[in-house]
Structures are given as structure tokens and as C-alpha cells.
Amino acid sequence: MSPAHVFEPTYEAIKRRLMTGEWASGTRIEAARLADDLGVSVTPVRDSLYRLNGERMVDFTPGEGFHVHRLTETEFRDLLELHLILLLAALATAPKGSAASVPPDQPYPDRVADLFLAIAERSSNCEIVASIAAIGDRLQLSRHFDAMILADVEAEYRRIEAAVADAEPQAQIRNLLLGYHERRAHEAANYARTLAGHSGGQP
């Protein structure tokens, strides 16, 4: 295993590339070439890719190596469903009337991820927080295509953000979260096609 001071930044750099769509779905990831690009040896790159394989962000096949994971329509729906269940659990276990600090201004996909983490952290349940973060990482690339597939995503985000920041009743936040996830589940086939057709680079 690579030393932590080398492994962690290597892992984070590769994961960020996956989350921002630098590589097209199904692309073979050449560990040696990536190591040169990142300025590290091939060992921390391979260690990172094996970890990301365990997190289902990278696929590994013996004899074929590592490839960018292909997110299917069914998997997308399942991730949305579990993400919603965990967020509702976080809401249910959070102290009543507690507010969450909303994330600072940054690109839309990152704001969405941080807002959901803020909701998770109100529960003070470390397992809920970790699970929502992990699912969010796998959904992050799809958030780059929200505005292409859905209407009024910024207004939708602002409604949820305001409800969380103002500690509005849990029932109201719950309905907003249901609407957010149901809209995307309804368009799951469209998301799967869009992700499969993405040719790499910033969406």
C-alpha cells in the first residue's frame, strides 16, 4: 500500500476526474500514463483505482484492466432511491428546528453535493453522512447534466437551500427532497443515455 501522503492526493485527483467527467463512460484508464500525468509512481495510482473499483466508480476486469464505470438506468434509479431514503432518515433524526449551514457559492454540482451533506450532518449520524457522501460521489457527474435534462434546476436548488437554511418544518423539506429525486428518477433513461454519450472533458 502506498504511503498516505502520496495515496490520498492521488486518489482524490483521480476521483475528481471521474466526478467531473474528464473521461468518457467505459474509457480504459491506463495506470502508467495516469501516473506520469499526476507525477507519481504507478503504485499509488493502482491502489487508488482498486479503491475506486470497490466504490463502484471504476470497473476492473482481469486481463482488461480498469475502465470508467458505466452508470445504467436501473443503477441511477436505485442510487436516487437510496440517496432519498438516507436523506429522509437524516431529517427524521435531526433535532427539530435545527438549521444547516448552506454551502458557499460554487459550481452547481458542488453546491448540490454540499447541501445534501449539510442535511446529512444535522443528524449527527456518521454512517448516514458517510453513505450520503459516497452515493453523492457516484451521482456527481449526472448533476453536471441537470440543466440540460431538467428545467429550473437553479430555482429548485434555491428552494431546498432556503428551506434548510431557515430550518423550515421537516415535512416541507421532505416534500422538496421527494420532488428533487422523483424528477430525476422520471428522467433516468435520459440521464443514462446522456452519460453514455458523454465524450469526456468538462460537460
Tab-separated table of C-alpha atoms in Angstrom:
chain	number	residue	atom	x	y	z
A	1	MET	CA	0.000	0.000	0.000
A	2	SER	CA	1.252	3.481	-0.868
A	3	PRO	CA	2.135	5.946	1.907
A	4	ALA	CA	-0.883	8.031	2.894
A	5	HIS	CA	0.765	11.334	1.941
A	6	VAL	CA	1.064	10.043	-1.640
A	7	PHE	CA	-2.007	7.843	-1.855
A	8	GLU	CA	-4.650	10.282	-0.593
A	9	PRO	CA	-3.961	13.163	-3.033
A	10	THR	CA	-3.602	10.660	-5.878
A	11	TYR	CA	-6.917	9.036	-5.004
A	12	GLU	CA	-8.656	12.411	-4.679
A	13	ALA	CA	-7.272	13.620	-8.013
A	14	ILE	CA	-8.459	10.530	-9.872
A	15	LYS	CA	-11.867	10.566	-8.191
A	16	ARG	CA	-12.317	14.232	-9.066
A	17	ARG	CA	-11.632	13.453	-12.708
A	18	LEU	CA	-14.302	10.763	-12.621
A	19	MET	CA	-16.803	13.053	-10.895
A	20	THR	CA	-16.289	15.866	-13.389
A	21	GLY	CA	-16.466	13.631	-16.465
A	22	GLU	CA	-12.927	14.063	-17.731
A	23	TRP	CA	-13.106	10.570	-19.218
A	24	ALA	CA	-15.957	9.158	-21.277
A	25	SER	CA	-18.029	6.304	-19.867
A	26	GLY	CA	-16.272	2.975	-20.421
A	27	THR	CA	-12.886	4.564	-21.160
A	28	ARG	CA	-9.890	2.374	-20.338
A	29	ILE	CA	-7.730	4.004	-17.669
A	30	GLU	CA	-4.031	3.440	-18.311
A	31	ALA	CA	-2.387	3.421	-14.887
A	32	ALA	CA	1.135	4.125	-16.178
A	33	ARG	CA	0.024	7.059	-18.314
A	34	LEU	CA	-2.072	8.470	-15.474
A	35	ALA	CA	0.883	8.124	-13.086
A	36	ASP	CA	3.026	10.205	-15.452
A	37	ASP	CA	0.270	12.800	-15.716
A	38	LEU	CA	-0.034	13.075	-11.922
A	39	GLY	CA	3.712	12.988	-11.302
A	40	VAL	CA	3.629	9.894	-9.076
A	41	SER	CA	4.667	6.267	-9.392
A	42	VAL	CA	2.237	3.714	-10.747
A	43	THR	CA	1.708	2.112	-7.301
A	44	PRO	CA	-0.486	4.845	-5.738
A	45	VAL	CA	-2.427	5.080	-9.000
A	46	ARG	CA	-3.197	1.357	-8.988
A	47	ASP	CA	-4.020	1.454	-5.275
A	48	SER	CA	-6.418	4.334	-5.950
A	49	LEU	CA	-8.050	2.572	-8.884
A	50	TYR	CA	-8.608	-0.578	-6.815
A	51	ARG	CA	-10.234	1.534	-4.088
A	52	LEU	CA	-12.421	3.288	-6.660
A	53	ASN	CA	-13.358	-0.119	-8.051
A	54	GLY	CA	-14.585	-1.046	-4.581
A	55	GLU	CA	-16.586	2.184	-4.551
A	56	ARG	CA	-18.092	1.247	-7.952
A	57	MET	CA	-16.749	4.328	-9.690
A	58	VAL	CA	-14.283	2.263	-11.733
A	59	ASP	CA	-14.691	-1.214	-13.212
A	60	PHE	CA	-11.870	-3.770	-13.181
A	61	THR	CA	-11.732	-6.863	-15.348
A	62	PRO	CA	-8.737	-9.232	-15.163
A	63	GLY	CA	-6.854	-9.092	-18.428
A	64	GLU	CA	-8.624	-5.900	-19.493
A	65	GLY	CA	-7.696	-3.527	-16.692
A	66	PHE	CA	-9.598	-0.539	-15.350
A	67	HIS	CA	-12.421	1.285	-17.117
A	68	VAL	CA	-14.652	4.231	-16.199
A	69	HIS	CA	-17.869	2.808	-14.770
A	70	ARG	CA	-20.964	2.860	-16.983
A	71	LEU	CA	-23.953	4.066	-14.964
A	72	THR	CA	-27.075	2.246	-16.133
A	73	GLU	CA	-30.658	3.476	-15.967
A	74	THR	CA	-31.527	0.951	-13.248
A	75	GLU	CA	-28.456	1.795	-11.185
A	76	PHE	CA	-29.208	5.503	-11.475
A	77	ARG	CA	-32.755	4.965	-10.185
A	78	ASP	CA	-31.507	2.738	-7.361
A	79	LEU	CA	-28.914	5.315	-6.291
A	80	LEU	CA	-31.521	8.076	-6.271
A	81	GLU	CA	-33.868	5.933	-4.187
A	82	LEU	CA	-31.217	5.087	-1.600
A	83	HIS	CA	-29.964	8.683	-1.534
A	84	LEU	CA	-33.504	9.878	-0.783
A	85	ILE	CA	-34.048	7.227	1.924
A	86	LEU	CA	-30.855	8.285	3.681
A	87	LEU	CA	-31.672	11.994	3.437
A	88	LEU	CA	-35.123	11.376	4.915
A	89	ALA	CA	-33.506	9.349	7.701
A	90	ALA	CA	-31.174	12.260	8.378
A	91	LEU	CA	-34.147	14.613	8.544
A	92	ALA	CA	-36.041	12.306	10.883
A	93	THR	CA	-33.130	12.024	13.324
A	94	ALA	CA	-32.063	15.681	13.286
A	95	PRO	CA	-33.028	17.894	16.224
A	96	LYS	CA	-36.284	19.676	15.429
A	97	GLY	CA	-35.791	23.221	14.249
A	98	SER	CA	-32.083	22.749	13.622
A	99	ALA	CA	-30.673	24.640	10.684
A	100	ALA	CA	-27.812	23.588	8.453
A	101	SER	CA	-25.169	25.935	7.153
A	102	VAL	CA	-25.617	26.245	3.410
A	103	PRO	CA	-22.563	25.871	1.153
A	104	PRO	CA	-20.826	28.931	-0.289
A	105	ASP	CA	-21.228	29.928	-3.904
A	106	GLN	CA	-19.507	27.448	-6.221
A	107	PRO	CA	-20.413	25.439	-9.340
A	108	TYR	CA	-23.928	23.987	-9.245
A	109	PRO	CA	-22.942	20.282	-8.928
A	110	ASP	CA	-20.708	21.042	-5.936
A	111	ARG	CA	-23.364	23.196	-4.274
A	112	VAL	CA	-25.865	20.358	-4.578
A	113	ALA	CA	-23.422	17.834	-3.097
A	114	ASP	CA	-22.550	20.120	-0.181
A	115	LEU	CA	-26.188	20.955	0.521
A	116	PHE	CA	-27.104	17.289	0.827
A	117	LEU	CA	-24.106	16.724	3.098
A	118	ALA	CA	-25.275	19.639	5.246
A	119	ILE	CA	-28.660	17.942	5.610
A	120	ALA	CA	-26.942	14.655	6.496
A	121	GLU	CA	-24.741	16.288	9.113
A	122	ARG	CA	-27.768	17.615	11.024
A	123	SER	CA	-28.463	14.022	12.061
A	124	SER	CA	-25.071	13.637	13.810
A	125	ASN	CA	-25.056	10.061	12.478
A	126	CYS	CA	-21.628	9.433	10.979
A	127	GLU	CA	-22.816	6.415	8.977
A	128	ILE	CA	-25.597	8.409	7.307
A	129	VAL	CA	-23.134	11.170	6.465
A	130	ALA	CA	-20.588	8.743	5.003
A	131	SER	CA	-23.240	6.893	2.981
A	132	ILE	CA	-24.748	10.070	1.530
A	133	ALA	CA	-21.265	11.298	0.621
A	134	ALA	CA	-20.416	8.027	-1.138
A	135	ILE	CA	-23.669	7.919	-3.118
A	136	GLY	CA	-23.288	11.594	-3.926
A	137	ASP	CA	-19.859	10.923	-5.415
A	138	ARG	CA	-21.397	8.339	-7.753
A	139	LEU	CA	-24.196	10.741	-8.722
A	140	GLN	CA	-21.977	13.800	-9.078
A	141	LEU	CA	-21.366	13.533	-12.819
A	142	SER	CA	-25.110	13.334	-13.512
A	143	ARG	CA	-25.556	16.676	-11.742
A	144	HIS	CA	-23.467	18.313	-14.456
A	145	PHE	CA	-26.277	17.457	-16.897
A	146	ASP	CA	-29.244	18.525	-14.745
A	147	ALA	CA	-29.761	21.809	-16.586
A	148	MET	CA	-29.616	20.007	-19.935
A	149	ILE	CA	-32.289	17.472	-18.962
A	150	LEU	CA	-34.499	19.318	-16.467
A	151	ALA	CA	-35.987	22.808	-16.265
A	152	ASP	CA	-35.448	25.342	-13.467
A	153	VAL	CA	-32.752	23.409	-11.599
A	154	GLU	CA	-31.283	26.569	-10.052
A	155	ALA	CA	-34.699	27.604	-8.721
A	156	GLU	CA	-35.203	24.075	-7.394
A	157	TYR	CA	-31.831	24.217	-5.640
A	158	ARG	CA	-32.580	27.608	-4.109
A	159	ARG	CA	-35.908	26.384	-2.717
A	160	ILE	CA	-34.225	23.461	-0.943
A	161	GLU	CA	-31.317	25.632	0.212
A	162	ALA	CA	-33.672	28.241	1.693
A	163	ALA	CA	-35.793	25.611	3.446
A	164	VAL	CA	-32.720	24.039	5.033
A	165	ALA	CA	-31.073	27.345	5.984
A	166	ASP	CA	-34.287	28.662	7.560
A	167	ALA	CA	-34.965	25.391	9.428
A	168	GLU	CA	-38.412	25.126	7.886
A	169	PRO	CA	-40.686	22.262	9.037
A	170	GLN	CA	-39.341	18.812	8.228
A	171	ALA	CA	-42.466	17.992	6.211
A	172	GLN	CA	-41.744	20.877	3.867
A	173	ILE	CA	-38.098	19.904	3.371
A	174	ARG	CA	-39.174	16.292	2.909
A	175	ASN	CA	-41.551	17.260	0.085
A	176	LEU	CA	-38.830	19.277	-1.635
A	177	LEU	CA	-36.411	16.345	-1.438
A	178	LEU	CA	-39.061	13.965	-2.769
A	179	GLY	CA	-39.682	16.268	-5.713
A	180	TYR	CA	-35.980	16.606	-6.452
A	181	HIS	CA	-35.412	12.851	-6.582
A	182	GLU	CA	-38.657	11.985	-8.359
A	183	ARG	CA	-37.908	14.407	-11.201
A	184	ARG	CA	-34.575	12.755	-11.845
A	185	ALA	CA	-35.895	9.206	-11.487
A	186	HIS	CA	-38.556	10.028	-14.078
A	187	GLU	CA	-35.775	11.003	-16.498
A	188	ALA	CA	-33.479	8.088	-15.617
A	189	ALA	CA	-33.366	6.770	-19.182
A	190	ASN	CA	-32.424	10.218	-20.457
A	191	TYR	CA	-29.660	10.542	-17.863
A	192	ALA	CA	-28.279	7.093	-18.738
A	193	ARG	CA	-28.202	7.944	-22.459
A	194	THR	CA	-26.586	11.307	-21.815
A	195	LEU	CA	-23.902	9.855	-19.564
A	196	ALA	CA	-23.192	7.045	-22.028
A	197	GLY	CA	-22.861	9.566	-24.865
A	198	HIS	CA	-20.586	11.942	-22.964
A	199	SER	CA	-17.275	12.063	-24.816
A	200	GLY	CA	-15.116	13.261	-21.936
A	201	GLY	CA	-13.945	16.656	-20.783
A	202	GLN	CA	-15.971	19.174	-18.811
A	203	PRO	CA	-19.716	18.778	-19.598
